[in-house]
XYZ file of C-alpha atoms in Angstrom:
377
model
C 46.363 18.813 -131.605
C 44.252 22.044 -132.644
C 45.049 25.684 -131.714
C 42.675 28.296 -132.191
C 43.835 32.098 -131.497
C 42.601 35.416 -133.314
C 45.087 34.927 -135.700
C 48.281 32.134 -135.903
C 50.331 31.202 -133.219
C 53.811 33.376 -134.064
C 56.485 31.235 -133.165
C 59.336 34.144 -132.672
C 58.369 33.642 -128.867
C 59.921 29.926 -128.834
C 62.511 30.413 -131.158
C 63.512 33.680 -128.707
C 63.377 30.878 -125.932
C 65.429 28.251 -127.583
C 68.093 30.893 -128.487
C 68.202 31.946 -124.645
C 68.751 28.648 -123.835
C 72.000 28.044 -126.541
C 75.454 27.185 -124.560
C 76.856 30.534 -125.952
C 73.954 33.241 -124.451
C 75.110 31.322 -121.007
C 78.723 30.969 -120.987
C 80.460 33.303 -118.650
C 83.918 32.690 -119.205
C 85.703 34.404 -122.609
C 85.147 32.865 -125.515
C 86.514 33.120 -129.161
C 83.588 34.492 -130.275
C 83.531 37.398 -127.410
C 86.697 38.532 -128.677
C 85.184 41.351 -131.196
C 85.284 43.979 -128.913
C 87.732 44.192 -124.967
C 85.143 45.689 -123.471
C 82.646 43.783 -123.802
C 84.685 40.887 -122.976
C 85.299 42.638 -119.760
C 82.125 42.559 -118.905
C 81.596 38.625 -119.561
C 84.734 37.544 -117.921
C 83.632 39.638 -114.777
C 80.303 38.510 -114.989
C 78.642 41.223 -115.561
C 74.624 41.705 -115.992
C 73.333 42.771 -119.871
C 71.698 45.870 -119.475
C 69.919 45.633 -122.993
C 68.270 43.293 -124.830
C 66.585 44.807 -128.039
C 65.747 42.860 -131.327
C 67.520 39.841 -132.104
C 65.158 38.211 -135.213
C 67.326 39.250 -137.371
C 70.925 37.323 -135.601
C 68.081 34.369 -134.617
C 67.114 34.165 -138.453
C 71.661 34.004 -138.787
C 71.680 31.693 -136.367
C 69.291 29.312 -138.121
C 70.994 29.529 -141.230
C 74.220 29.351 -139.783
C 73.412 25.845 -138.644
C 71.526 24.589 -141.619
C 74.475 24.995 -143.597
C 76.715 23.667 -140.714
C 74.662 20.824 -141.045
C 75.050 19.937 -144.946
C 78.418 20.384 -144.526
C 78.430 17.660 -142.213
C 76.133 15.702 -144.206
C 77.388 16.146 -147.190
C 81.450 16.422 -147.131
C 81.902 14.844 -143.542
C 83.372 18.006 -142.172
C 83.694 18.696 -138.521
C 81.109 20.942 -137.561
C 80.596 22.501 -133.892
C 83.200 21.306 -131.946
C 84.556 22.594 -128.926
C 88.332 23.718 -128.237
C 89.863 25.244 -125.133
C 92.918 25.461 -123.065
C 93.352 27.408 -119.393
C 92.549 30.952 -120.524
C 89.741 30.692 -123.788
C 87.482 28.400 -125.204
C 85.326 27.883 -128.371
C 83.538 26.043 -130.753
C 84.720 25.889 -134.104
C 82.084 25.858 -136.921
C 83.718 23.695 -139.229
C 87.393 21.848 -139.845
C 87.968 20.200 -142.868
C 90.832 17.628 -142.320
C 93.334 17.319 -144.618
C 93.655 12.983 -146.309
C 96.751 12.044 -144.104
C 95.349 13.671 -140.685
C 91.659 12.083 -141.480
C 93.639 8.748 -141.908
C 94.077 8.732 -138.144
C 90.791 8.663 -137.296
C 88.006 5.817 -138.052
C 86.445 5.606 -141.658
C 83.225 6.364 -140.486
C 84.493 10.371 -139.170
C 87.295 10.572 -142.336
C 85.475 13.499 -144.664
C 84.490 12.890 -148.199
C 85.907 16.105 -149.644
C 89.286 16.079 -147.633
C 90.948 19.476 -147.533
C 94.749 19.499 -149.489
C 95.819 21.798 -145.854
C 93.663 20.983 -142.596
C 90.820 24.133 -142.766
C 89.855 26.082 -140.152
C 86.275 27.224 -141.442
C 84.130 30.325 -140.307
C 80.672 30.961 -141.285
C 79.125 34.075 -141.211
C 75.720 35.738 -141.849
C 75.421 39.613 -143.449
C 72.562 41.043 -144.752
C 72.450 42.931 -148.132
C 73.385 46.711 -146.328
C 77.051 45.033 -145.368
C 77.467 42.690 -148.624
C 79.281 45.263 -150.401
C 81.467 46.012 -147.833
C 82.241 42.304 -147.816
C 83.068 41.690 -151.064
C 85.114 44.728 -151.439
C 87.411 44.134 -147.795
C 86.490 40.704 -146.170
C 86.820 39.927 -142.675
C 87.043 42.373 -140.303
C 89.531 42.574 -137.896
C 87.723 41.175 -134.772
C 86.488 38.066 -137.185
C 90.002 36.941 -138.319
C 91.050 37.630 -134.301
C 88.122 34.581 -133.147
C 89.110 32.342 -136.595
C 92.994 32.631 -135.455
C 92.204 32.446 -131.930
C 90.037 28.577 -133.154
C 92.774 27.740 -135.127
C 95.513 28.924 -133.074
C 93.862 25.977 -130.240
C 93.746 23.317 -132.705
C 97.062 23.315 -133.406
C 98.559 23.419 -129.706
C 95.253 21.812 -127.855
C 94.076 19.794 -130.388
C 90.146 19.254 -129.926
C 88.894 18.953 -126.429
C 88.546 15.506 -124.590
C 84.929 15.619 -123.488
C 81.727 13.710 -124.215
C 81.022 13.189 -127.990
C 84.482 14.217 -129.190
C 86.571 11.709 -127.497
C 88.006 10.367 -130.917
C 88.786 13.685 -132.177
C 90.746 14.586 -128.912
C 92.930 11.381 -129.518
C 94.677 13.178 -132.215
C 95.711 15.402 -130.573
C 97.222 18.928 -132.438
C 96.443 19.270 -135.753
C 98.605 21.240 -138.211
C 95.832 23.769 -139.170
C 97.378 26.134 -142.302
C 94.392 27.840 -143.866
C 91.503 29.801 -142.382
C 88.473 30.086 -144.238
C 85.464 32.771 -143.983
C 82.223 31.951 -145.905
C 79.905 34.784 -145.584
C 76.196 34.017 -146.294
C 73.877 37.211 -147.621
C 70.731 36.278 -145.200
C 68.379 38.336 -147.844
C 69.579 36.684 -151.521
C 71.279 33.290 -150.212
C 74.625 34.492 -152.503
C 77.685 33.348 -151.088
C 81.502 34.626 -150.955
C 84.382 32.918 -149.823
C 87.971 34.312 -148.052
C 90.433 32.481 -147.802
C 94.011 32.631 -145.905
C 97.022 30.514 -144.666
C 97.469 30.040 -140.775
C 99.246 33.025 -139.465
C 101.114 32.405 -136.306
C 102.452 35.914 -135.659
C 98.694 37.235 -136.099
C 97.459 34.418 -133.674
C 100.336 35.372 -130.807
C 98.743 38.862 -131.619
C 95.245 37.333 -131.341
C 96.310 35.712 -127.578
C 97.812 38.981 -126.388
C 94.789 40.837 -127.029
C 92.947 38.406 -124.703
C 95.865 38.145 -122.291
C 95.055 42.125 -121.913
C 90.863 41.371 -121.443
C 92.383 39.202 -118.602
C 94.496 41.173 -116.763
C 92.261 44.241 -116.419
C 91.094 44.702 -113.303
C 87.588 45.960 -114.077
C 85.711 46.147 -117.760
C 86.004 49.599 -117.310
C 89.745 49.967 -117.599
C 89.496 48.406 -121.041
C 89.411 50.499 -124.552
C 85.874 50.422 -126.508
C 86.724 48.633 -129.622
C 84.062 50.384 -131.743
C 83.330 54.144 -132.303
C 79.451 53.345 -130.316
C 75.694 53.962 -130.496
C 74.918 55.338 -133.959
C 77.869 55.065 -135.258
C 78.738 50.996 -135.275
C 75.998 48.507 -135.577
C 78.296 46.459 -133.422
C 77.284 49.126 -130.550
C 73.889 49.239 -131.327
C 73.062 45.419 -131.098
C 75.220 45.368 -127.392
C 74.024 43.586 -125.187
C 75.919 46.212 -122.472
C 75.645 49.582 -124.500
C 74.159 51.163 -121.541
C 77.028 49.879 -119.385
C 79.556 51.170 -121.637
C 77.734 54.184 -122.966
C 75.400 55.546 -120.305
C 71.893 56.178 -120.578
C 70.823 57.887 -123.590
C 70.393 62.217 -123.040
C 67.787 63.871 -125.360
C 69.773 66.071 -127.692
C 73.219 64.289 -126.413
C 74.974 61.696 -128.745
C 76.246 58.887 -126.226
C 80.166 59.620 -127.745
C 79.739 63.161 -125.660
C 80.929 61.282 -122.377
C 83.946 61.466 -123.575
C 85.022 64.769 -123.690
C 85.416 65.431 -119.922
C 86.442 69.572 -120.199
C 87.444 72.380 -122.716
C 90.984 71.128 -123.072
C 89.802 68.079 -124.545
C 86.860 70.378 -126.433
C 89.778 72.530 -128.124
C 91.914 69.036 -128.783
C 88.615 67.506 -130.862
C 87.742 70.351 -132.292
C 91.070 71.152 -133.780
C 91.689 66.901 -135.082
C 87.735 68.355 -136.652
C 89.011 71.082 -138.702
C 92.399 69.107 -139.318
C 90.269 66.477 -140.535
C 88.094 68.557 -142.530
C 90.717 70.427 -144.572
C 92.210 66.953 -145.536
C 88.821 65.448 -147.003
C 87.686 68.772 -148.702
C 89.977 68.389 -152.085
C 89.117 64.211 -151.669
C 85.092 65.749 -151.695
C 85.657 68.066 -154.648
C 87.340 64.797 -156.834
C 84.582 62.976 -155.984
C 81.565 65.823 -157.086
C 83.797 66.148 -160.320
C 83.683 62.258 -160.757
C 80.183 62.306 -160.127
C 79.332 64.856 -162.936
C 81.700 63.243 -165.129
C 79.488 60.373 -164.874
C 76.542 61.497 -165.004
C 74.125 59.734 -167.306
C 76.080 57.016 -168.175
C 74.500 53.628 -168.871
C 74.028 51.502 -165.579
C 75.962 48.476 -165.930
C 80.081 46.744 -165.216
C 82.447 48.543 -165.774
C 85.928 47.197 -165.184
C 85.576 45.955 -161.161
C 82.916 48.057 -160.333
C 78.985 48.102 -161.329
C 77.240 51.481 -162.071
C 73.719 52.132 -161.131
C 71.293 55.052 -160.664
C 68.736 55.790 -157.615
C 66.605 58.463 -157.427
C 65.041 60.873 -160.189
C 61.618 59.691 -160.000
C 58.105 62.025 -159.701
C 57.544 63.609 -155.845
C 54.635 62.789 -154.233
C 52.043 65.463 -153.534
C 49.149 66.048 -151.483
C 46.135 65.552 -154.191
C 43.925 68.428 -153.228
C 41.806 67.316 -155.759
C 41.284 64.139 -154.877
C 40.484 65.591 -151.747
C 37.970 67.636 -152.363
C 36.343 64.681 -153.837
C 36.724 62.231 -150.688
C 35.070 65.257 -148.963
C 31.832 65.512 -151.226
C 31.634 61.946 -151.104
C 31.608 62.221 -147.524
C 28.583 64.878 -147.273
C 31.510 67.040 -145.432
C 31.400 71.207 -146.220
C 34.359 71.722 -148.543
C 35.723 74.767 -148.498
C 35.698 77.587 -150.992
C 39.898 77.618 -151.123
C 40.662 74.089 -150.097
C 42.516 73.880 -147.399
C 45.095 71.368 -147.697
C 46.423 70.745 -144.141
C 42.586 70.934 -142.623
C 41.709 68.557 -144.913
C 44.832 66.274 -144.116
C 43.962 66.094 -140.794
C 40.618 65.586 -140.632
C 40.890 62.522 -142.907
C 43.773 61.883 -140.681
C 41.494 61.427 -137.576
C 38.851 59.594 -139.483
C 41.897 57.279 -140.541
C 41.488 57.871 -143.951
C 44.799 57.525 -146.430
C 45.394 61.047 -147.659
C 45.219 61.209 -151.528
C 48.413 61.826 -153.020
C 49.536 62.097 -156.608
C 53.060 62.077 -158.905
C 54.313 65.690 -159.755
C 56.411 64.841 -162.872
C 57.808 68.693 -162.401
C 59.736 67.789 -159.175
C 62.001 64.394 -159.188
C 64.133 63.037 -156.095
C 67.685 63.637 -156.810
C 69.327 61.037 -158.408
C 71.874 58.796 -156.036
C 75.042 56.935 -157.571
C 75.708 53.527 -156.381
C 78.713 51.859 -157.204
C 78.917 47.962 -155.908
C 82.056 45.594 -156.728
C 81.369 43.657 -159.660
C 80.222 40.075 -159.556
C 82.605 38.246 -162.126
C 81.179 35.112 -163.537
């Protein structure tokens, strides 16, 4: 079959289709992996209609990923990818469980894993991009991603995996004595890898069930806490599928986190945790500008747990009135007898012309310190 357009046929329309049509963008009741903020979850256990949609290539690009490496897992090791577990209140599908030899030995050869596990493995797989890998390395999972991974493991070890079509020989097992959770986080932009591990917490996953007990007995969405500090200031908030919900429309010159100061009382309250807050960070501020001179022109590179590097310092760019001048001429245009830079930047402007630019080696961006954790071999 031949398609002729313009230009190529983008696919980002079916794979925006196929993602709509995933059991997890259509599931109504809570799920494990609606636990990352109550509110929210509010809103899906009630049933509640999105009110955003916005960009998702990016989490569609994750998602992809996220199930090609699912996939070799299964291929590869005979893991237990994508399988669902639930009891009355929650449900979920687990991305991975690697089986430990003796609990494999109950099932048939053909489902027993190649690379057994020495403790049955809960695993989690999770996509970041480059902005958040730091942040990773440095302090793991957050909160609301060791919450869902308990809340998997946590029904694996009293529900066991559910009894429905295409799992029926799992279910026969019954509970399985899960005692490690594992989070590998894939960087979506360089393909590196790092893996968290941790043993099976069962005061963390009681913790884990009463924060969903609490989702469950509120009697609106609206009666539960926001989980995350909202629009502009969590990317969590920003990607909601119910910011406006939560947040309100969006006021020119308002930040959305204004709704919740309701009168001057609460004004005077804020404004005094403000300067509070401030006098405790200025001496932290004043270490850190010290530090920072301190270091100043040091060689990039490790040192100890942390990697050095520079940003910044390079030539501004600036209007080339010169080169101006000479697009005019070339143009048959009058040039004046002073050049006028900004008349000359937009006329060229209108005629859709680049405006000439050149490198002032006199005036260099300040130079930015970046400090990552370092990478041991």
């Amino acid at each position: 079959m031949t398609i002729t357009a313009d230009r190529p046929v983008s696919l980002w329309p079916a794979a925006h289709a196929a993602d709509a049509r995933r059991p997890r963008s259509l599931q109504t009741k809570i799920g494990a992996s609606d636990t990352v903020c109550a509110r929210r979850a509010g809103y899906l256990l009630h049933g509640r209609t999105p009110t955003d949609t916005g960009e998702k290539r990016k989490a569609i690009l994750g998602t992809f990923l996220h199930a090609g490496m699912l996939e070799a897992a299964r291929e590869e090791y005979g893991w237990i990818i994508e399988r669902r577990v639930e009891d009355d209140t929650i449900r979920g599908h687990i991305d991975a469980v690697q089986l430990d030899r003796h609990t494999a030995s109950r099932l048939p050869k053909r489902l027993r894993p190649s690379l057994p596990a020495d403790v049955t493995t809960v695993e989690d797989i999770k996509t970041k991009s480059t902005f958040q890998w730091d942040s990773i390395r440095r302090y793991g999972a957050s909160d609301a991603e060791i919450r869902q991974a308990l809340l998997y493991a946590d029904l694996l070890r009293t529900e066991g995996f559910a009894d429905i079509d295409g799992q029926r020989q799992l279910a026969r097992i019954g509970p399985l004595p899960v005692g490690r959770i594992r989070f590998r986080f894939i960087n979506r932009d360089s393909g590196d890898d790092h893996v968290q591990e941790m043993p099976f917490n069962a005061e963390r996953a009681r913790g884990a069930r009463w924060w969903v007990q609490q989702v469950r007995a509120a009697e609106t969405p609206e009666d539960l806490p926001r989980t995350f500090p909202g629009p502009g200031l969590s990317a969590v908030c920003d990607k909601c599928s119910f910011k406006t919900a939560c947040w309100g429309p969006t006021v020119v010159g308002r930040r959305p986190q204004s709704i919740l100061i309701h009168d001057d009382a609460e004004r005077g309250k804020a404004l005094a945790e403000y300067v509070e807050l401030s006098e405790q960070i200025k001496p932290l501020k004043d270490r850190m500008k010290v530090l920072r001179a301190e270091l100043d022109g040091s060689e990039p590179g490790a040192y100890g747990e942390n990697v050095l590097s520079w940003s910044g310092g390079n030539p501004t760019k600036v209007d080339d009135a010169d080169a101006m001048v000479a697009l005019f001429k070339r143009a048959g245009l009058p040039v004046p007898m002073a050049p006028d830079v900004a008349v000359m930047k937009a006329q060229l402007k209108a005629a859709d012309i680049p405006v000439p630019t050149r490198l002032d080696h006199d005036r260099r961006t300040s130079v930015g310190i970046n400090v990552t954790l370092h990478k041991k071999p």
